[in-house]
Backbone as a chain_set.jsonl record, in Angstrom:
{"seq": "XXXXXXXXXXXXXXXXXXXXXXXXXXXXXXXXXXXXXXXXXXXXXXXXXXXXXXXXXXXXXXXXXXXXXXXXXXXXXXXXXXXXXXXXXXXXXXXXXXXXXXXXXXXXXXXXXXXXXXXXXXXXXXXXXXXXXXXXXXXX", "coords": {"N": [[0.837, -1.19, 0.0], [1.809, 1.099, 1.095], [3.699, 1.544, -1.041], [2.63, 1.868, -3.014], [0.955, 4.018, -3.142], [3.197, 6.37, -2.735], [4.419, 5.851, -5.175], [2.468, 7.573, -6.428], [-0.346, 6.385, -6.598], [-3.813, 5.219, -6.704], [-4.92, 2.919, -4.495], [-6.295, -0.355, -4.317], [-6.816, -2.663, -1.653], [-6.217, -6.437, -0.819], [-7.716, -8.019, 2.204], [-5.397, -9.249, 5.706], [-5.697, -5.828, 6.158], [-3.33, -4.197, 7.07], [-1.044, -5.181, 9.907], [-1.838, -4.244, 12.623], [-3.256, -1.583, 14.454], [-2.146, 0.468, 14.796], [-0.413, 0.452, 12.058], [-2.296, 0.641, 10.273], [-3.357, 3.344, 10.441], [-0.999, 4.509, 9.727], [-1.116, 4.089, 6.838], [-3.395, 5.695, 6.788], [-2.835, 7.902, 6.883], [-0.655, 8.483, 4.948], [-1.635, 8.244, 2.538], [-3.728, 10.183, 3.011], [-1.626, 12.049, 2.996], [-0.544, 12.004, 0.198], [-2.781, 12.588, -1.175], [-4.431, 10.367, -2.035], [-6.633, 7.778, -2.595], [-7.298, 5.046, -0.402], [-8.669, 1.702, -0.452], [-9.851, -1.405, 0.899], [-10.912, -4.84, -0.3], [-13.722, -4.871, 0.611], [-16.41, -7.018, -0.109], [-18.606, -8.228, 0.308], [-20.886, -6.444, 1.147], [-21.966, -5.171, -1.394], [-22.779, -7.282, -2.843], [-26.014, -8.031, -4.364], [-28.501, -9.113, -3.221], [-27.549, -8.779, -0.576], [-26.945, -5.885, -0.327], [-30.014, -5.18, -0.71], [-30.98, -5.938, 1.286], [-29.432, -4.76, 3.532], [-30.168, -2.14, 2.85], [-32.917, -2.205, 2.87], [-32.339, -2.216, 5.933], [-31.778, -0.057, 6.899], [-33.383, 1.615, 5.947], [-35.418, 1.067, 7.403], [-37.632, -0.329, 6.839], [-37.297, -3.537, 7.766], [-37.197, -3.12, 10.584], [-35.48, -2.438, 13.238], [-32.263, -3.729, 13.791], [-31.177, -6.189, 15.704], [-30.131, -8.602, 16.776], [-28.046, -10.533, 15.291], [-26.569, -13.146, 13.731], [-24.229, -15.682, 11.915], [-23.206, -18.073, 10.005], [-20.948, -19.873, 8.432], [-20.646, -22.751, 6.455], [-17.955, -24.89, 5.445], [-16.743, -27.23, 3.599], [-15.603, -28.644, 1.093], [-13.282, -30.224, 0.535], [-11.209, -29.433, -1.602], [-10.945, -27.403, -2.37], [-11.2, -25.881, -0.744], [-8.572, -26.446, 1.322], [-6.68, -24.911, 2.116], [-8.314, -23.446, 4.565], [-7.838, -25.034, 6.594], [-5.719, -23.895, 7.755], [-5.787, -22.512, 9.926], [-6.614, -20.026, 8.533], [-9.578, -18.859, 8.533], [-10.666, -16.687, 9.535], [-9.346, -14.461, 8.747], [-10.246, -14.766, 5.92], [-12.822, -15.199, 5.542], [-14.125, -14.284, 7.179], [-13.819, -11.742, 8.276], [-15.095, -10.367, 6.304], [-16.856, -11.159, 7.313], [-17.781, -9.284, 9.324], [-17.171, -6.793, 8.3], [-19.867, -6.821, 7.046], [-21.604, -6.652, 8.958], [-21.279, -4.296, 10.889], [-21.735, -2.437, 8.855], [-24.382, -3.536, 8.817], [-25.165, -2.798, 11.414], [-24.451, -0.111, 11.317], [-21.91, 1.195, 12.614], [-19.025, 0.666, 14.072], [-18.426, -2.249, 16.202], [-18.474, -1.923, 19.894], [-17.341, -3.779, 21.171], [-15.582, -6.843, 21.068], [-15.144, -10.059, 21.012], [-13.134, -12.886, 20.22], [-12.164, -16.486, 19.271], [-10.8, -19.008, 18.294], [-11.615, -22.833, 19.169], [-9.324, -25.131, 19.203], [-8.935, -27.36, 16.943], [-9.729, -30.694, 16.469], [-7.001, -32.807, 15.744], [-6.983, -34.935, 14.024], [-9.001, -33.719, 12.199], [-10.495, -32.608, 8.759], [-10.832, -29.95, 7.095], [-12.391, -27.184, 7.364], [-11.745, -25.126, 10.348], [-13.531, -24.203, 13.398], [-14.439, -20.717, 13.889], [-14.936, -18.244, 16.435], [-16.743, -16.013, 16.991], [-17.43, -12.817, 18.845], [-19.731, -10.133, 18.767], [-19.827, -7.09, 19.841], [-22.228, -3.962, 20.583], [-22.123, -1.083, 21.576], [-25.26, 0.079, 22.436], [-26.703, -2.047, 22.81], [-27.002, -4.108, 20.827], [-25.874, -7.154, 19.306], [-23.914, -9.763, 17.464]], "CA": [[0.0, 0.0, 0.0], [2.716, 2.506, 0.791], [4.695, 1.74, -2.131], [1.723, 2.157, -3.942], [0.995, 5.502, -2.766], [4.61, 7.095, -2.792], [3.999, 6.355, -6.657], [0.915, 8.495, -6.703], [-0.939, 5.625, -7.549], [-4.951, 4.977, -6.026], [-5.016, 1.352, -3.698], [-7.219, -1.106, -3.742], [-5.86, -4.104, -1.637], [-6.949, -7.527, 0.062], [-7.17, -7.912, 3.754], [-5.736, -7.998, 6.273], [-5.003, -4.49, 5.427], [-2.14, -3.984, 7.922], [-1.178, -6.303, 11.107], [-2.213, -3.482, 13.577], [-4.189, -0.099, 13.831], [-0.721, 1.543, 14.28], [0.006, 0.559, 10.42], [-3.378, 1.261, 9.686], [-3.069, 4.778, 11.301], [0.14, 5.109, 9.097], [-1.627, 3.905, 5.861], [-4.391, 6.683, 6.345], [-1.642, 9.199, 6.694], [0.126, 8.301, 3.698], [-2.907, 8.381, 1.642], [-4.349, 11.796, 3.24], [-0.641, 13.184, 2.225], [-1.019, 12.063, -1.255], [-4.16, 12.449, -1.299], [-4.908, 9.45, -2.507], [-7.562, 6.676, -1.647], [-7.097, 3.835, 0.103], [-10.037, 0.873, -0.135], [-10.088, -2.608, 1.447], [-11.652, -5.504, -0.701], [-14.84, -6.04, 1.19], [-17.694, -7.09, -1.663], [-20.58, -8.717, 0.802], [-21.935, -5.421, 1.257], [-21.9, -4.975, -2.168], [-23.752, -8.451, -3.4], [-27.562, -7.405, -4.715], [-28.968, -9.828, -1.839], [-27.42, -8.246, 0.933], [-27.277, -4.924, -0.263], [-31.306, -5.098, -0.454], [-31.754, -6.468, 3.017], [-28.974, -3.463, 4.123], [-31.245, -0.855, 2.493], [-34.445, -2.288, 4.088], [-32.412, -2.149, 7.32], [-31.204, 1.458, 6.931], [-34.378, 2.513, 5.695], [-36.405, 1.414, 8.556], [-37.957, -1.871, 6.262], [-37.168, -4.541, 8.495], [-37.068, -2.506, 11.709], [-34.335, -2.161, 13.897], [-31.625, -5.31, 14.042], [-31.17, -6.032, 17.321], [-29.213, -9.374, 16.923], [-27.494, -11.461, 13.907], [-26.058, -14.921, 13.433], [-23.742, -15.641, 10.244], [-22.724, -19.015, 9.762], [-20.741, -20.672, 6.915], [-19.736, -24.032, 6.284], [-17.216, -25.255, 4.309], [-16.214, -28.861, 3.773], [-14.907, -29.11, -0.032], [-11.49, -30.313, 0.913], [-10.227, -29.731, -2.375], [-11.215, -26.177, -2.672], [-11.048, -25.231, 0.89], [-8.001, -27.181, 2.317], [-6.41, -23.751, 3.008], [-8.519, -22.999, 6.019], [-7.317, -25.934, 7.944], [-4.184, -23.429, 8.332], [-6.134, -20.959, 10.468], [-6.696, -18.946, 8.105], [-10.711, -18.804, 7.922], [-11.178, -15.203, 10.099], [-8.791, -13.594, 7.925], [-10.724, -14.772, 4.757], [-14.667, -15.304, 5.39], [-14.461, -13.577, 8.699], [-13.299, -10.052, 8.152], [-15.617, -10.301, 5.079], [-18.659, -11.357, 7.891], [-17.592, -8.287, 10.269], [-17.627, -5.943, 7.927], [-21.197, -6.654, 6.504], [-21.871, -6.36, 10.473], [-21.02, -2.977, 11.011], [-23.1, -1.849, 7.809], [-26.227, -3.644, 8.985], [-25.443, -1.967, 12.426], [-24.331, 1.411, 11.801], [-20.701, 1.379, 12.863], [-18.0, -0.35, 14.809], [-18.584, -2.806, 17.679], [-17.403, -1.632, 20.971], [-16.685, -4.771, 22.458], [-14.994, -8.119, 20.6], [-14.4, -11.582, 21.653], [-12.599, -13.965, 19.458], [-11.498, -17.393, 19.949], [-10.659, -20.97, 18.043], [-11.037, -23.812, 20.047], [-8.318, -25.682, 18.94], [-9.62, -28.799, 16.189], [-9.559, -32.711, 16.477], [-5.784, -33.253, 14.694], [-7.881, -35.922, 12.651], [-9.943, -33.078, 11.524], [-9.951, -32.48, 8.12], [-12.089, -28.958, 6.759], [-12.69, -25.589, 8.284], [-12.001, -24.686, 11.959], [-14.491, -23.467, 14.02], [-13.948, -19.489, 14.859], [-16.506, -18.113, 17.267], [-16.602, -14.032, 17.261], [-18.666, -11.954, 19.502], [-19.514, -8.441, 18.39], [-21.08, -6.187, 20.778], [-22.174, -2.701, 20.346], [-22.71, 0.192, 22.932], [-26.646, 0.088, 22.241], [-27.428, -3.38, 23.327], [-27.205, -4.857, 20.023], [-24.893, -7.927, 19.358], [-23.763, -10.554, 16.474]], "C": [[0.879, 1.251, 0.0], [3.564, 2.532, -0.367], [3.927, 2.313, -3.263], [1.397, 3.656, -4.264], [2.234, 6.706, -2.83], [4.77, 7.232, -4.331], [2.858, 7.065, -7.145], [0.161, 7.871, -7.371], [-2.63, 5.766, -6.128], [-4.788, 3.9, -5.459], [-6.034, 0.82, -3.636], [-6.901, -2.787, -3.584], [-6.64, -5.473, -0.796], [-6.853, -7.592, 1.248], [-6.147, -8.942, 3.846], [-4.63, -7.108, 5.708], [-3.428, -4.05, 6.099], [-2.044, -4.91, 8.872], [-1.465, -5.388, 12.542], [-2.832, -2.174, 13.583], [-3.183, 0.356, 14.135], [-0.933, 1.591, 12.797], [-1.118, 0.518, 9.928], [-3.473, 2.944, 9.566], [-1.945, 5.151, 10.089], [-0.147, 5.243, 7.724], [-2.439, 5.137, 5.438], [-3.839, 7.974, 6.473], [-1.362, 9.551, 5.751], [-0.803, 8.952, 2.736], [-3.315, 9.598, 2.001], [-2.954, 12.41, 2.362], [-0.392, 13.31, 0.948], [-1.862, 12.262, -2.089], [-4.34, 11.673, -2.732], [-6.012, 8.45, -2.423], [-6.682, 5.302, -1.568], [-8.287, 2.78, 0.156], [-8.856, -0.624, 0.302], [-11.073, -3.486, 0.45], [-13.17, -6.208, 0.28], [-16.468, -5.656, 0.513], [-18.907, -7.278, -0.9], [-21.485, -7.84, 0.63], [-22.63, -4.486, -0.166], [-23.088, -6.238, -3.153], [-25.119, -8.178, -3.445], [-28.179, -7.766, -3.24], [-29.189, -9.627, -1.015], [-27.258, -6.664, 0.646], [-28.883, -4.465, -0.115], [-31.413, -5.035, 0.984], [-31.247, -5.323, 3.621], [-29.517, -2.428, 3.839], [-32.552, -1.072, 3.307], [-34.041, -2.118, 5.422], [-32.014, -0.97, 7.62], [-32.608, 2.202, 6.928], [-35.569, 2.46, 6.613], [-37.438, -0.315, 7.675], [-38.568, -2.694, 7.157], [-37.227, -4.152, 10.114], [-35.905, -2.203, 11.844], [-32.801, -3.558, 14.32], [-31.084, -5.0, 15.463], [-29.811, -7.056, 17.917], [-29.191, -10.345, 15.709], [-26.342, -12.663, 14.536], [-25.623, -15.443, 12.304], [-22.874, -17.308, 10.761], [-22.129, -19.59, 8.657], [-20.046, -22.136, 7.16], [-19.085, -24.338, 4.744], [-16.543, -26.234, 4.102], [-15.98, -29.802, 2.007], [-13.698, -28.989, 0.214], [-10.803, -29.383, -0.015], [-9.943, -28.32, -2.545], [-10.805, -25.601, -1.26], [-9.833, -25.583, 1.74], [-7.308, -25.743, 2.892], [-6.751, -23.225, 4.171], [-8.51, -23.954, 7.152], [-6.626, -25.184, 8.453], [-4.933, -22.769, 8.74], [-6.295, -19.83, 10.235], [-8.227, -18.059, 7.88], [-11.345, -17.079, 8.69], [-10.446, -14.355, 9.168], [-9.827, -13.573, 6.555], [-12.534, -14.911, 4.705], [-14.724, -14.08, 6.464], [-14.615, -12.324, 8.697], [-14.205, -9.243, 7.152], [-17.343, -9.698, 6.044], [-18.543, -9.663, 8.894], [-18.087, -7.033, 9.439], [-19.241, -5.581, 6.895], [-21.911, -6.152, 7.882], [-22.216, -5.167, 10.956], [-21.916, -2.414, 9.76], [-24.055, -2.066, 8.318], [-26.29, -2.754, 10.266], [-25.677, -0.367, 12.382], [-22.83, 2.173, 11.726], [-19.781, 0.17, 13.472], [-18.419, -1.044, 15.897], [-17.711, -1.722, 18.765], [-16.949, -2.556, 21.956], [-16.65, -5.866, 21.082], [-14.512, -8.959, 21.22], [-14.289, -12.307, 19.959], [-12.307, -15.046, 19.406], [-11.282, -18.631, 18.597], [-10.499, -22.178, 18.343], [-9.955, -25.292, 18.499], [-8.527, -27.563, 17.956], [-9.37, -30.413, 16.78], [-7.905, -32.25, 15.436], [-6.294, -33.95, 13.499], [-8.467, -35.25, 11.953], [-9.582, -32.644, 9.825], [-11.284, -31.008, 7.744], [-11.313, -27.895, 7.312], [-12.625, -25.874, 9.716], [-13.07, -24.233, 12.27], [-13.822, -21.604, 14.505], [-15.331, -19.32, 15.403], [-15.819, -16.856, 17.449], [-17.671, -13.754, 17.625], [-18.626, -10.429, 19.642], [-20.702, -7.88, 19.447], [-21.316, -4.402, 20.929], [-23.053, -2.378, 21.806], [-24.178, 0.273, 23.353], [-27.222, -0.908, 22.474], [-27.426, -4.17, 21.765], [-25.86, -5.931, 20.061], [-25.019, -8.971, 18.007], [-22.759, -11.493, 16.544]], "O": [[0.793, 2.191, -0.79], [4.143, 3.581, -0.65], [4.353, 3.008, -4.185], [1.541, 4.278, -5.316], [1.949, 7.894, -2.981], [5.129, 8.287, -4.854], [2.457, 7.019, -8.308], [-0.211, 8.248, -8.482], [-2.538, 6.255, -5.001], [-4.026, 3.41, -6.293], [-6.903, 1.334, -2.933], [-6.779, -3.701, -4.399], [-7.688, -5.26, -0.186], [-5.761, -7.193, 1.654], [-5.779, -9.569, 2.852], [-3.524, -7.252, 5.189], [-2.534, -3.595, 5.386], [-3.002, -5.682, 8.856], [-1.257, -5.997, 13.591], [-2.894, -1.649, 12.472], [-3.131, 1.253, 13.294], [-1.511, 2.54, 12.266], [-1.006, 0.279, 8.726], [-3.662, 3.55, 8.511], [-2.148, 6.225, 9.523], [0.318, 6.225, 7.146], [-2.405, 5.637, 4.314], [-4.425, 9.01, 6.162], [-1.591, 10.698, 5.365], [-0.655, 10.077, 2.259], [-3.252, 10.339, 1.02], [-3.071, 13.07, 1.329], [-0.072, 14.383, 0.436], [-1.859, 12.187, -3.318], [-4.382, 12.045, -3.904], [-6.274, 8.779, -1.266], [-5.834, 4.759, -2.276], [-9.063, 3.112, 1.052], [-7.652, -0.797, 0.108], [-12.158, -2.928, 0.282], [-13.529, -7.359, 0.527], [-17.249, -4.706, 0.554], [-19.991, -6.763, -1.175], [-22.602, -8.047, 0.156], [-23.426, -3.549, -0.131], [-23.979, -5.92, -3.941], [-25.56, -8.049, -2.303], [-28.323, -6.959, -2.321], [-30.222, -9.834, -0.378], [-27.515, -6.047, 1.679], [-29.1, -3.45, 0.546], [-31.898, -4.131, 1.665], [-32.053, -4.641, 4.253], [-29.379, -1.547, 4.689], [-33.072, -0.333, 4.143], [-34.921, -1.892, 6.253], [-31.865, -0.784, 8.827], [-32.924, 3.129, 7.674], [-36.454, 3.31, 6.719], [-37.73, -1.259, 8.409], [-39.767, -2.769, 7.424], [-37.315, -5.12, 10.871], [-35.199, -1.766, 10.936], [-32.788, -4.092, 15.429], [-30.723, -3.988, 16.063], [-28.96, -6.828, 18.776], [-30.208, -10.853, 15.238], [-25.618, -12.796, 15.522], [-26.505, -15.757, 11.505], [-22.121, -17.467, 11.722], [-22.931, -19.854, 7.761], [-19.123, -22.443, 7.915], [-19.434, -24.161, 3.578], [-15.4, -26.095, 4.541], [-16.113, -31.0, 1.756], [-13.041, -27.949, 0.167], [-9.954, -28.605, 0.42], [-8.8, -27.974, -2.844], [-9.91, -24.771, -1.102], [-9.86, -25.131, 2.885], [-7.418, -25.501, 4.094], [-5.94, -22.626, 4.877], [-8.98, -23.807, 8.281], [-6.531, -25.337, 9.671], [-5.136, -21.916, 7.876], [-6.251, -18.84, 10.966], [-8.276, -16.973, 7.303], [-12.36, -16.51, 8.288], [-11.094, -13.386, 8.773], [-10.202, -12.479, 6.135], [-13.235, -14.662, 3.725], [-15.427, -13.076, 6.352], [-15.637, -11.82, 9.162], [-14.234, -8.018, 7.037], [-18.224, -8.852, 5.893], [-19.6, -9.035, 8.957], [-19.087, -6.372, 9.718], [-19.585, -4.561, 6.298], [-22.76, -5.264, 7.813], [-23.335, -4.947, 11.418], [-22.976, -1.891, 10.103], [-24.855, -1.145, 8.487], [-27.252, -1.994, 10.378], [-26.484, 0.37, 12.948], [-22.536, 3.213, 11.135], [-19.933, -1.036, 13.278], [-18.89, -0.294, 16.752], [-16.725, -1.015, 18.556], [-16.423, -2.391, 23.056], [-17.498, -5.786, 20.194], [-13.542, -8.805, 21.962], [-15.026, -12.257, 18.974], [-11.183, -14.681, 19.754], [-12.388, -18.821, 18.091], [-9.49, -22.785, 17.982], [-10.126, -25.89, 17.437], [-8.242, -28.658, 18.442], [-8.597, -30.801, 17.656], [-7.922, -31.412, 14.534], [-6.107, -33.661, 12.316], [-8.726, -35.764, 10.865], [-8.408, -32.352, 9.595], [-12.453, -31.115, 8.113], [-10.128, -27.743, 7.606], [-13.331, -26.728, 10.252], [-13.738, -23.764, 11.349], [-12.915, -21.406, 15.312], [-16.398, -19.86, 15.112], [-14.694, -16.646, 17.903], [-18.739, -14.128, 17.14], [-17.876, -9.707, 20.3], [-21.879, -8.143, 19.695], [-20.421, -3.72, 21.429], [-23.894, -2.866, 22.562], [-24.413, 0.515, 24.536], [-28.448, -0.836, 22.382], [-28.204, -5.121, 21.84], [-24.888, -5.625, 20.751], [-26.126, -9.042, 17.472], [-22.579, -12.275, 15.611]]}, "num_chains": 1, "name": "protein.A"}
């Protein structure tokens, strides 16, 4: 991203975007001083589907969301063996968060994270378990 930017070029990169909100912080520096943009690849909120349902929930539609539940499974070895390596919050996850924050509004103010730790025998997707909790009583 900064190399990108130092060439006075626009960014648009895959997560994660940096490994800390320091070098996030430094990213949106860079970019203000070049004035350049900076985006993040995240499409969900973008997909017809869920952009509908996020308009009915902005616009008052559906009411008020109060509490959400996102599940995916994924158990095509052949296609999927990559998220045996722990990689499945970086790549579905970050994807599910930030549809999260759209349907809400903004940012959680409270996060739990965890992976309990698989069967060795296991072959697939890990389990992650994330708990988003916002200031307003809502949660996901």
């Amino acid at each position: 991203v900064l190399a990108g930017l130092a060439a006075g070029c626009h960014v648009l990169c895959e997560k994660p975007v940096a490994r800390s909100t320091t070098d996030v912080d430094a990213l949106l520096d860079a970019a203000r001083a070049a004035e350049r943009t900076v985006a993040v690849n995240h499409e969900f909120t973008r997909m017809p589907i869920l952009a509908e349902t996020l308009r009915r929930l902005h616009d008052g539609s559906h009411g008020r969301l109060r509490f959400a539940q996102v599940w995916q499974v994924a158990n095509d070895r052949g296609a999927t063996r990559w998220m045996a390596r722990n990689r499945t919050m970086r790549e579905f996850g970050t994807h599910v968060v930030d549809l999260l924050m759209e349907a809400v509004g903004g940012p959680p103010s409270l996060v739990t994270a965890r992976m309990p730790r698989p069967d060795p025998a296991m072959q697939g997707d890990p389990i992650d378990l994330v708990e988003l909790e916002w200031s307003d009583w809502r949660a996901a």
